[in-house]
Structure formats: structure tokens, C-alpha cells
mmCIF file of N, CA and C in Angstrom:
data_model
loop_
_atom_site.group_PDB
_atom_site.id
_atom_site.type_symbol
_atom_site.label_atom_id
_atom_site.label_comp_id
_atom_site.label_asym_id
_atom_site.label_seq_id
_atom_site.Cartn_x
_atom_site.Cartn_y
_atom_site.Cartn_z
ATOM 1 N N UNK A 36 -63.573 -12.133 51.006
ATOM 2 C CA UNK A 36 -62.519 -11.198 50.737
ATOM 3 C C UNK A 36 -63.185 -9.901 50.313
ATOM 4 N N UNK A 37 -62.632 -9.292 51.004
ATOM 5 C CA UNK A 37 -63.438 -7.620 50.464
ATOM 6 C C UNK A 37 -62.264 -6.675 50.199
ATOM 7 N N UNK A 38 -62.016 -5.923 49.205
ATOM 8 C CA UNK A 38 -60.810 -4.892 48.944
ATOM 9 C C UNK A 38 -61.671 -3.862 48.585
ATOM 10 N N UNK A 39 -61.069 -2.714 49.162
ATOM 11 C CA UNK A 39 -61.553 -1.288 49.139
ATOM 12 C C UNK A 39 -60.466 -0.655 48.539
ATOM 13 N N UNK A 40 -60.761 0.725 47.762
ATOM 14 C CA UNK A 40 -60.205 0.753 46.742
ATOM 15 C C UNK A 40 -60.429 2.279 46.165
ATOM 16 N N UNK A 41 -59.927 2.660 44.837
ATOM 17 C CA UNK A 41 -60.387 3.877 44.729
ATOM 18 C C UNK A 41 -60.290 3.740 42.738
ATOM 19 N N UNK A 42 -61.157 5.094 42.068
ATOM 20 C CA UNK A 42 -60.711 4.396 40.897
ATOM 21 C C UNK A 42 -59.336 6.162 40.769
ATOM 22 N N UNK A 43 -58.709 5.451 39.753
ATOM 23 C CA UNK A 43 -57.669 6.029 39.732
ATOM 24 C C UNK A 43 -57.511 7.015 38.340
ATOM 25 N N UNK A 44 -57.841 6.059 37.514
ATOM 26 C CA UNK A 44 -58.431 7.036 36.132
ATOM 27 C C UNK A 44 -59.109 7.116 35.310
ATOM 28 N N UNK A 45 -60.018 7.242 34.794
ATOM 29 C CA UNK A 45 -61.557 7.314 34.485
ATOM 30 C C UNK A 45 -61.648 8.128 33.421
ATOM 31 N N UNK A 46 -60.763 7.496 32.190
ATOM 32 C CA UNK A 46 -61.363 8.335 30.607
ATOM 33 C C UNK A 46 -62.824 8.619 30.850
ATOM 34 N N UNK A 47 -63.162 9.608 29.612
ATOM 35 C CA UNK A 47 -64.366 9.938 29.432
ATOM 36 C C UNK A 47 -65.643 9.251 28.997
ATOM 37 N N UNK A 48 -65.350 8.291 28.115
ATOM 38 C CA UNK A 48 -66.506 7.496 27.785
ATOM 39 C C UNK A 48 -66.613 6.536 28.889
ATOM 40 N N UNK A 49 -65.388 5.993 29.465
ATOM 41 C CA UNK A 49 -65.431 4.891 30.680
ATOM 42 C C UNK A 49 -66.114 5.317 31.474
ATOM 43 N N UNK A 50 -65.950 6.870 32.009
ATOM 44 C CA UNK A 50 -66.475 7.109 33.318
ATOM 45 C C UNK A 50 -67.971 7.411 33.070
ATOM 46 N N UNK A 51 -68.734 7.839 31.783
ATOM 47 C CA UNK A 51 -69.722 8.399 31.488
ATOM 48 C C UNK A 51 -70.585 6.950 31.568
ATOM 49 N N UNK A 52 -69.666 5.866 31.164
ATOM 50 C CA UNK A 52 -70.824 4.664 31.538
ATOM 51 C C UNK A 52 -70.821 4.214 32.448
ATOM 52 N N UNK A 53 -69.759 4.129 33.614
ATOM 53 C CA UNK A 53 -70.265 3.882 34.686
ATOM 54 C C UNK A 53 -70.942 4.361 35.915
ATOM 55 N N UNK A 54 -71.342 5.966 35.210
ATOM 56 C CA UNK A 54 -71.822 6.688 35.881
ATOM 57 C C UNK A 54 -73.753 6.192 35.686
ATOM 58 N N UNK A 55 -73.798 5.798 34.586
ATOM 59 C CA UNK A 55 -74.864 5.393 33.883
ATOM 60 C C UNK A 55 -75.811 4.279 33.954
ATOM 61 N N UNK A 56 -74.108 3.406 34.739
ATOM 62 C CA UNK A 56 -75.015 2.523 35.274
ATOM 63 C C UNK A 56 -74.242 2.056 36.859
ATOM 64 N N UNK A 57 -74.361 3.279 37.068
ATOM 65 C CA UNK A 57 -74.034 3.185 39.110
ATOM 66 C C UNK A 57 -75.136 2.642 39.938
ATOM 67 N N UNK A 58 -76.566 3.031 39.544
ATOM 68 C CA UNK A 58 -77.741 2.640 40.140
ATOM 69 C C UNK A 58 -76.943 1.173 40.353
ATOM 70 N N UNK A 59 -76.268 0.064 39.379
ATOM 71 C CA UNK A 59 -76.835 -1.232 39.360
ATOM 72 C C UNK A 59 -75.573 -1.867 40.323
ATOM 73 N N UNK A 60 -75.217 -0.570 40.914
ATOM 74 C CA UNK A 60 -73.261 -1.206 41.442
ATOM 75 C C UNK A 60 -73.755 -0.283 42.956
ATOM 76 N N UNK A 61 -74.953 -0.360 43.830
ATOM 77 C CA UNK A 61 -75.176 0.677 44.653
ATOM 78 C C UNK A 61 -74.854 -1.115 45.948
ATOM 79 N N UNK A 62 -74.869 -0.182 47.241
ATOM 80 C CA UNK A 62 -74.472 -1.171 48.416
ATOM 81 C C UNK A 62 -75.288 -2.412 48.054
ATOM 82 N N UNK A 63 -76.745 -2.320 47.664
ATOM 83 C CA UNK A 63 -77.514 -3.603 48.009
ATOM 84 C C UNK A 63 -77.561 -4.494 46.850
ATOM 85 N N UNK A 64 -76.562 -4.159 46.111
ATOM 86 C CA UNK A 64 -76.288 -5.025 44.869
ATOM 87 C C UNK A 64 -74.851 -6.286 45.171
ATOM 88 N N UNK A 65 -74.539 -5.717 46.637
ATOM 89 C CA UNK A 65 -73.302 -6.303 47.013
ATOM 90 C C UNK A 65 -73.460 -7.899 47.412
ATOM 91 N N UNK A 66 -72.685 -8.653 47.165
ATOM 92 C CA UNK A 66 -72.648 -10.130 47.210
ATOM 93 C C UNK A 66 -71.125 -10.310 47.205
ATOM 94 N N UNK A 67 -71.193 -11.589 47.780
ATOM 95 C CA UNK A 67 -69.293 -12.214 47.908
ATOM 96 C C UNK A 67 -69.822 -13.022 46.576
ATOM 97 N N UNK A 68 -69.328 -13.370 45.366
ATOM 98 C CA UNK A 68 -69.211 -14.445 44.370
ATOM 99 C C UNK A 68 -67.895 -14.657 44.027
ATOM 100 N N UNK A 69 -67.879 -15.625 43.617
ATOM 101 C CA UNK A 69 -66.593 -15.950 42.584
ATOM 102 C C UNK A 69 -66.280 -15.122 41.563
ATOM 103 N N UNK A 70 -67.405 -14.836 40.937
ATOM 104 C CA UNK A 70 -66.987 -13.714 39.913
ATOM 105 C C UNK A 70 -66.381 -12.368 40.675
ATOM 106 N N UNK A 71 -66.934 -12.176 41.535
ATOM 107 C CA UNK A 71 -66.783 -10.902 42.751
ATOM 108 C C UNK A 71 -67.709 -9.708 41.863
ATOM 109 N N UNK A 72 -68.135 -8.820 43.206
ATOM 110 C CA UNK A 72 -69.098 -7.748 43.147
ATOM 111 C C UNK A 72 -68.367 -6.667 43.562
ATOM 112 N N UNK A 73 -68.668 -5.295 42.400
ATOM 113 C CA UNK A 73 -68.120 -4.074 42.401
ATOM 114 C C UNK A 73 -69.292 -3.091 42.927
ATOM 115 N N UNK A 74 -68.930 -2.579 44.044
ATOM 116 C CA UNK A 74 -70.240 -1.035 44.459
ATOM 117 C C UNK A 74 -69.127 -0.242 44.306
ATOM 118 N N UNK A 75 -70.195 0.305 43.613
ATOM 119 C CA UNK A 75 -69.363 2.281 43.461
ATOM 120 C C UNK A 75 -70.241 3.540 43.461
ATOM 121 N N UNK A 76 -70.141 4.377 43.847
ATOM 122 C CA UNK A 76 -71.169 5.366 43.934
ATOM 123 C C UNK A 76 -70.833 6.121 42.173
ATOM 124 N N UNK A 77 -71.535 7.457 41.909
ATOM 125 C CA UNK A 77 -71.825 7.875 40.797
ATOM 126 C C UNK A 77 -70.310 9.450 40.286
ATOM 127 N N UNK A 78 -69.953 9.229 41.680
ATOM 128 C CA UNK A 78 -69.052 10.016 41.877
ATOM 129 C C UNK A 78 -67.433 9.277 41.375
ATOM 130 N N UNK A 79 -67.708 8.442 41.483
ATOM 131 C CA UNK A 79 -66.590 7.272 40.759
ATOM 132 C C UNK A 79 -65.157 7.435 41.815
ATOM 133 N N UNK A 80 -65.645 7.567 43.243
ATOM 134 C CA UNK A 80 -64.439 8.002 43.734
ATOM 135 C C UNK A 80 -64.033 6.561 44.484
ATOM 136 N N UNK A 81 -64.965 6.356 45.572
ATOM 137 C CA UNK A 81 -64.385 4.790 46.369
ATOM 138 C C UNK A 81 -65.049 3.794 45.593
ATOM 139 N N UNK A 82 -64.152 2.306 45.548
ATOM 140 C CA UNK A 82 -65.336 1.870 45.536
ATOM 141 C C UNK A 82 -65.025 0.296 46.341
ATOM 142 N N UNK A 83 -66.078 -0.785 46.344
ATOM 143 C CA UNK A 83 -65.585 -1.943 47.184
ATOM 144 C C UNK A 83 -65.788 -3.291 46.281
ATOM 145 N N UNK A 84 -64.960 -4.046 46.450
ATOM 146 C CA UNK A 84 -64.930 -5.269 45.401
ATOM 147 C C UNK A 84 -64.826 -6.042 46.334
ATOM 148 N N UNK A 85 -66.065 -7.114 46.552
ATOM 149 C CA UNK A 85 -66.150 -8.397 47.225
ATOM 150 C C UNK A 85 -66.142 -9.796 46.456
ATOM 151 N N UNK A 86 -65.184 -10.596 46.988
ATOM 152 C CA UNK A 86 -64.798 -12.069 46.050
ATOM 153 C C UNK A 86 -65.233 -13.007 47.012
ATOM 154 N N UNK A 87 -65.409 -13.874 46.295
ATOM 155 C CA UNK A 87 -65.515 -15.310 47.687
ATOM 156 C C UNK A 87 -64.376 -16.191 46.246
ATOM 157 N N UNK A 88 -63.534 -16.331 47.851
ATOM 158 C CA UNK A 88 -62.561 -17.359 47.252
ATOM 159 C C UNK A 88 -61.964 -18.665 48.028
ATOM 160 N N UNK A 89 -62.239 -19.639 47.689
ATOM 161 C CA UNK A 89 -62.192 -21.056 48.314
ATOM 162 C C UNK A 89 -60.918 -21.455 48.083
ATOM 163 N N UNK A 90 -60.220 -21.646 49.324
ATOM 164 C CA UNK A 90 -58.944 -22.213 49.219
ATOM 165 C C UNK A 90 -58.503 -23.383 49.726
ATOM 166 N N UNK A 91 -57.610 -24.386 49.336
ATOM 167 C CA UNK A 91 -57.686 -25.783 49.602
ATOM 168 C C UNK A 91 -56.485 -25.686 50.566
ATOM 169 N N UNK A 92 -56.505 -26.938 51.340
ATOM 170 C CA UNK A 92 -55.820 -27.855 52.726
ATOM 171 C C UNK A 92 -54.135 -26.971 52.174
ATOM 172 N N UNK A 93 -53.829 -27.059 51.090
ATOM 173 C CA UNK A 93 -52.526 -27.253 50.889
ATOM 174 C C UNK A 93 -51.923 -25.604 49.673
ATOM 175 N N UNK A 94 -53.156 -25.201 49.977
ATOM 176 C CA UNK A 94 -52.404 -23.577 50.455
ATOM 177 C C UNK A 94 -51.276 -22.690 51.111
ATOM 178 N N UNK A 95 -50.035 -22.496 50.745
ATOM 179 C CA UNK A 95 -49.231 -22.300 52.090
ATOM 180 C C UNK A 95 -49.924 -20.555 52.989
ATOM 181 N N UNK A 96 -50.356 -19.737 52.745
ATOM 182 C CA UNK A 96 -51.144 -18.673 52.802
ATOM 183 C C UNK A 96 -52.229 -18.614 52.292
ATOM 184 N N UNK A 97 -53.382 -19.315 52.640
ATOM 185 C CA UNK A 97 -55.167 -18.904 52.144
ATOM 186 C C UNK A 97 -55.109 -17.491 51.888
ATOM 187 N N UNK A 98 -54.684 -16.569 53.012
ATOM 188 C CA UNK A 98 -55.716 -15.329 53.313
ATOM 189 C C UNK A 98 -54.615 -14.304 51.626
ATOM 190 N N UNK A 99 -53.081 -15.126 51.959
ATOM 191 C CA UNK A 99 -52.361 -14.373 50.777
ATOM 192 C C UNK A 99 -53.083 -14.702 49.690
ATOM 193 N N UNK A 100 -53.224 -16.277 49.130
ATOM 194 C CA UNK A 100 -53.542 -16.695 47.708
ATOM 195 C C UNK A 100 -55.023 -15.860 47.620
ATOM 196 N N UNK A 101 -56.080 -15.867 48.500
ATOM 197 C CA UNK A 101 -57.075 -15.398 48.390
ATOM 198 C C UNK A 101 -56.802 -13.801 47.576
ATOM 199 N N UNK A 102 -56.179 -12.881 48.436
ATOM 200 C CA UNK A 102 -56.064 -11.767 48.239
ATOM 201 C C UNK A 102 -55.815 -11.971 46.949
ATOM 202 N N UNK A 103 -54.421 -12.125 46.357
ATOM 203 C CA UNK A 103 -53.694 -12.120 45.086
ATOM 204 C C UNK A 103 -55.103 -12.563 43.847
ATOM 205 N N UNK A 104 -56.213 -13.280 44.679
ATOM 206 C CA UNK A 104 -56.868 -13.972 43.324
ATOM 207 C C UNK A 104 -57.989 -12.778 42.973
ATOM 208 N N UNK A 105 -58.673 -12.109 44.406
ATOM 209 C CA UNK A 105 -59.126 -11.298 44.504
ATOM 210 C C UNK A 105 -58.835 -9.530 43.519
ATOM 211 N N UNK A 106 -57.486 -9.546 43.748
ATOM 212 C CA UNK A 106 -56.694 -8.438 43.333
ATOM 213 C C UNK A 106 -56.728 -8.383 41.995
ATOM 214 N N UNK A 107 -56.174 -9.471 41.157
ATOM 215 C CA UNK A 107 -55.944 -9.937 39.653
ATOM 216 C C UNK A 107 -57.746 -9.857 39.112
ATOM 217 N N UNK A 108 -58.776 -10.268 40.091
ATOM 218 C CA UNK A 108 -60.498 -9.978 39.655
ATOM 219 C C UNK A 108 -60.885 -8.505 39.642
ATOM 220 N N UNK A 109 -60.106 -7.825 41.003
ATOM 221 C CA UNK A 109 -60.742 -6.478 40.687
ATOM 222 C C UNK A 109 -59.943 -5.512 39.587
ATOM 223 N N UNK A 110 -58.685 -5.960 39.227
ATOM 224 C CA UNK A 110 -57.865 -5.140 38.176
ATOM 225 C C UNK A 110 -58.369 -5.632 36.700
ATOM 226 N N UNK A 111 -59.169 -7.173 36.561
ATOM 227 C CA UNK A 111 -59.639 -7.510 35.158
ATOM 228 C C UNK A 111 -60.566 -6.973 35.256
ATOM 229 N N UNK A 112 -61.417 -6.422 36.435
ATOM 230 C CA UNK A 112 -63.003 -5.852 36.177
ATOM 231 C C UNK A 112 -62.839 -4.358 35.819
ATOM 232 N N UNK A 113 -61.566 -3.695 36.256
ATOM 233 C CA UNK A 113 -61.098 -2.259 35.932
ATOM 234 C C UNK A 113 -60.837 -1.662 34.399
ATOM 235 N N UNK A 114 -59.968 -3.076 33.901
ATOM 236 C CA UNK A 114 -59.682 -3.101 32.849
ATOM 237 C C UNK A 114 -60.457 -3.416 31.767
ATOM 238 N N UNK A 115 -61.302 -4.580 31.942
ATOM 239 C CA UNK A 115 -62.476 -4.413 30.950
ATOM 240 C C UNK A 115 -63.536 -3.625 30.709
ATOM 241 N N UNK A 116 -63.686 -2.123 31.503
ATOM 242 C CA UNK A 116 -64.090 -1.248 32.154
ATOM 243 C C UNK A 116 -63.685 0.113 31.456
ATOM 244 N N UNK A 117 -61.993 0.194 30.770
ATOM 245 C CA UNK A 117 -61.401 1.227 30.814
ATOM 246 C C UNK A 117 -60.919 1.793 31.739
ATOM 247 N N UNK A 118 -60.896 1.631 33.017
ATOM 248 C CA UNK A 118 -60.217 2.236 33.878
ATOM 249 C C UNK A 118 -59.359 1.623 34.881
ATOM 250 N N UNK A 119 -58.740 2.262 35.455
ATOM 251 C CA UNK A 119 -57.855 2.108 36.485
ATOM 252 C C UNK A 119 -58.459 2.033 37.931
ATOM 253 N N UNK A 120 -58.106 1.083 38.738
ATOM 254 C CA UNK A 120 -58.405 1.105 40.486
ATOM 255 C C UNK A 120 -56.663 1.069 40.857
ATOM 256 N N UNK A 121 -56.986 1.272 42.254
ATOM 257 C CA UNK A 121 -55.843 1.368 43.314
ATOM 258 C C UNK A 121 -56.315 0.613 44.542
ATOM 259 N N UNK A 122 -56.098 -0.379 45.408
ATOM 260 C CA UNK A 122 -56.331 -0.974 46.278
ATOM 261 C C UNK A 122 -55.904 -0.309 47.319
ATOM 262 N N UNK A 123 -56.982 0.316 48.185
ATOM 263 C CA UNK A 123 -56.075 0.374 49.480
ATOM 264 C C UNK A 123 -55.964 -0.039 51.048
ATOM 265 N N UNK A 124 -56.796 -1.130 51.002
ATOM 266 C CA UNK A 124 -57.620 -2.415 52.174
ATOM 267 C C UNK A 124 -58.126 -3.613 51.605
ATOM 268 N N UNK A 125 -57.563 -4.653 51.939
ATOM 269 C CA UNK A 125 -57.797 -5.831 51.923
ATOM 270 C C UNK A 125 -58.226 -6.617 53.204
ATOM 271 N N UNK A 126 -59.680 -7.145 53.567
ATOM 272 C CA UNK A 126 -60.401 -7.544 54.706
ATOM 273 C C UNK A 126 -60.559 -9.246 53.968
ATOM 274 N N UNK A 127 -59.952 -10.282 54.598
ATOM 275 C CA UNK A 127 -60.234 -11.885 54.398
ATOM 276 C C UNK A 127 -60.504 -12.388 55.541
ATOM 277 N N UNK A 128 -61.575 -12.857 55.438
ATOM 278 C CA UNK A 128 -62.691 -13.707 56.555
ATOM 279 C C UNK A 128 -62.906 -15.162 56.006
ATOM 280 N N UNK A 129 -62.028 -16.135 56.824
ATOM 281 C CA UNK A 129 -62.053 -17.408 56.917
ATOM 282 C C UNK A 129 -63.663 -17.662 57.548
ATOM 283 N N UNK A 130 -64.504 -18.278 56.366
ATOM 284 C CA UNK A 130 -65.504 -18.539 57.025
ATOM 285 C C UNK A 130 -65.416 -20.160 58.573
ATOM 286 N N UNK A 131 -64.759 -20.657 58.315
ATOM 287 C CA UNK A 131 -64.014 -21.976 59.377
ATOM 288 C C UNK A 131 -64.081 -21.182 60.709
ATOM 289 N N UNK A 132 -63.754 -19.952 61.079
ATOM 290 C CA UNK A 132 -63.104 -19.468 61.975
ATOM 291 C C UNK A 132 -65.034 -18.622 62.862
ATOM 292 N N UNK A 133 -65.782 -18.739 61.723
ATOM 293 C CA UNK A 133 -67.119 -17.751 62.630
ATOM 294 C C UNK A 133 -67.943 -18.522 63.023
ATOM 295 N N UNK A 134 -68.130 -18.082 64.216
ATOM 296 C CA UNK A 134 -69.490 -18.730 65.235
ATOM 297 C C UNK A 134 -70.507 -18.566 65.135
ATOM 298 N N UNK A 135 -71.706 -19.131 64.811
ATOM 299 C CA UNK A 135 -72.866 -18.232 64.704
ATOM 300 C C UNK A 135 -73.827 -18.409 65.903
ATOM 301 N N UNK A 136 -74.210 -17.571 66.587
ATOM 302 C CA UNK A 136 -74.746 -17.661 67.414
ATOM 303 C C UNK A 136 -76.466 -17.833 67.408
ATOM 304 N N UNK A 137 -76.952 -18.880 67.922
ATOM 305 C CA UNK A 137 -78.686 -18.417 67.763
ATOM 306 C C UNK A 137 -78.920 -18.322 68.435
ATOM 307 N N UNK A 138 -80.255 -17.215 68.417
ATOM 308 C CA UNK A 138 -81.160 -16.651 69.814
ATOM 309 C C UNK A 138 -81.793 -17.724 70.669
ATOM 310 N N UNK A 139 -81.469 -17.813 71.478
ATOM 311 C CA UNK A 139 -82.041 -18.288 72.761
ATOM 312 C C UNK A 139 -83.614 -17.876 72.453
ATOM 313 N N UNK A 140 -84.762 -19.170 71.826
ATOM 314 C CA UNK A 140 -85.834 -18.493 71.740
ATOM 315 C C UNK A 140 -86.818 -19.606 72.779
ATOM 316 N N UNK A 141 -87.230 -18.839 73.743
ATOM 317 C CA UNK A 141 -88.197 -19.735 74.547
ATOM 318 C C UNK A 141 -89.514 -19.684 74.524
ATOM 319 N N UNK A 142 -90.106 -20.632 74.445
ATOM 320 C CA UNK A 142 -92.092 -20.538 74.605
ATOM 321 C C UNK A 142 -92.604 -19.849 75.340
ATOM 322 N N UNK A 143 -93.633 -18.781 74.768
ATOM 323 C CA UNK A 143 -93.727 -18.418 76.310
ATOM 324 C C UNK A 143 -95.029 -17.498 76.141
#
């Protein structure tokens, strides 16, 4: 699950620390976890929150319950934060559903 996003309001001490520590929220810090992973640049304008969320047989909507669990992670990570996000893309990738393809590797 990946939601893209924006932050929305950014008191002064909030934003001064996460400006502080943006280095540690940059693209290659990005991971799907359960806890879920926040990148944001220093500018505090977009940012992307990736969750991995496992949903069982008897789900009536995975990709909904996913989102909703996703959503409620990136608004507690906002909030313990001081600030505000706004969601404005939600991307859920059933891993069940991807093929992986391997290279055709021959001796040679």
C-alpha cells in the first residue's frame, strides 16, 4: 500500500524537526513495513507513506480494509509528529496477483 500525500500544517517546532531530520525520511530509506515508512523531502511539501498490510480470506474488501489501516498509520504518524497530512493517492498491490519473471540465463 503506498499513499501519497501532502503535509497540510506544519507548526514551527514540528516543522523545524522534521526538517532536521529529513536526511533520515529521503527515497532510499523507503520500505513497505507494518509499521509503514514516511519519505519527505526538507521542503515538507509531498510526501509518501508505504504500509504492508496483510489481509485475511474473509475480508469483504482487502484493497478497502488495507487502505483504511494504512490511512489511520499515516494520520497517527502525522499526529505524533505535530502535524497535519492530506491524502491524495492511494496505490494497493496484491502481492497474489504479481508474476515474477526470471531471466532466461543460458551457458554460454
Amino acid at each position: 500500500m503506498t499513499l501519497r500525500g501532502r503535509f497540510a500544517d506544519v507548526p514551527g517546532a514540528a516543522g523545524e524537526h522534521l526538517r532536521a531530520v529529513a536526511h533520515e525520511h529521503g527515497v532510499l530509506a523507503a520500505r513497505h513495513t507494518s509499521d509503514g515508512t514516511v519519505t519527505y523531502g526538507a521542503e515538507l511539501r509531498g510526501l509518501v507513506f508505504r504500509h504492508e498490510s496483510r489481509q485475511g480470506d474473509d475480508a469483504d474488501d482487502p484493497g478497502e480494509s488495507a487502505g483504511a489501516a494504512a490511512a489511520h498509520a499515516v494520520h497517527a504518524w502525522a499526529a505524533a509528529h505535530g502535524v497535519t497530512v492530506t491524502i491524495d493517492r492511494t496505490d494497493t498491490t496484491c502481492l497474489d496477483d504479481i508474476t515474477i519473471r526470471r531471466r532466461n540465463r543460458r551457458a554460454g
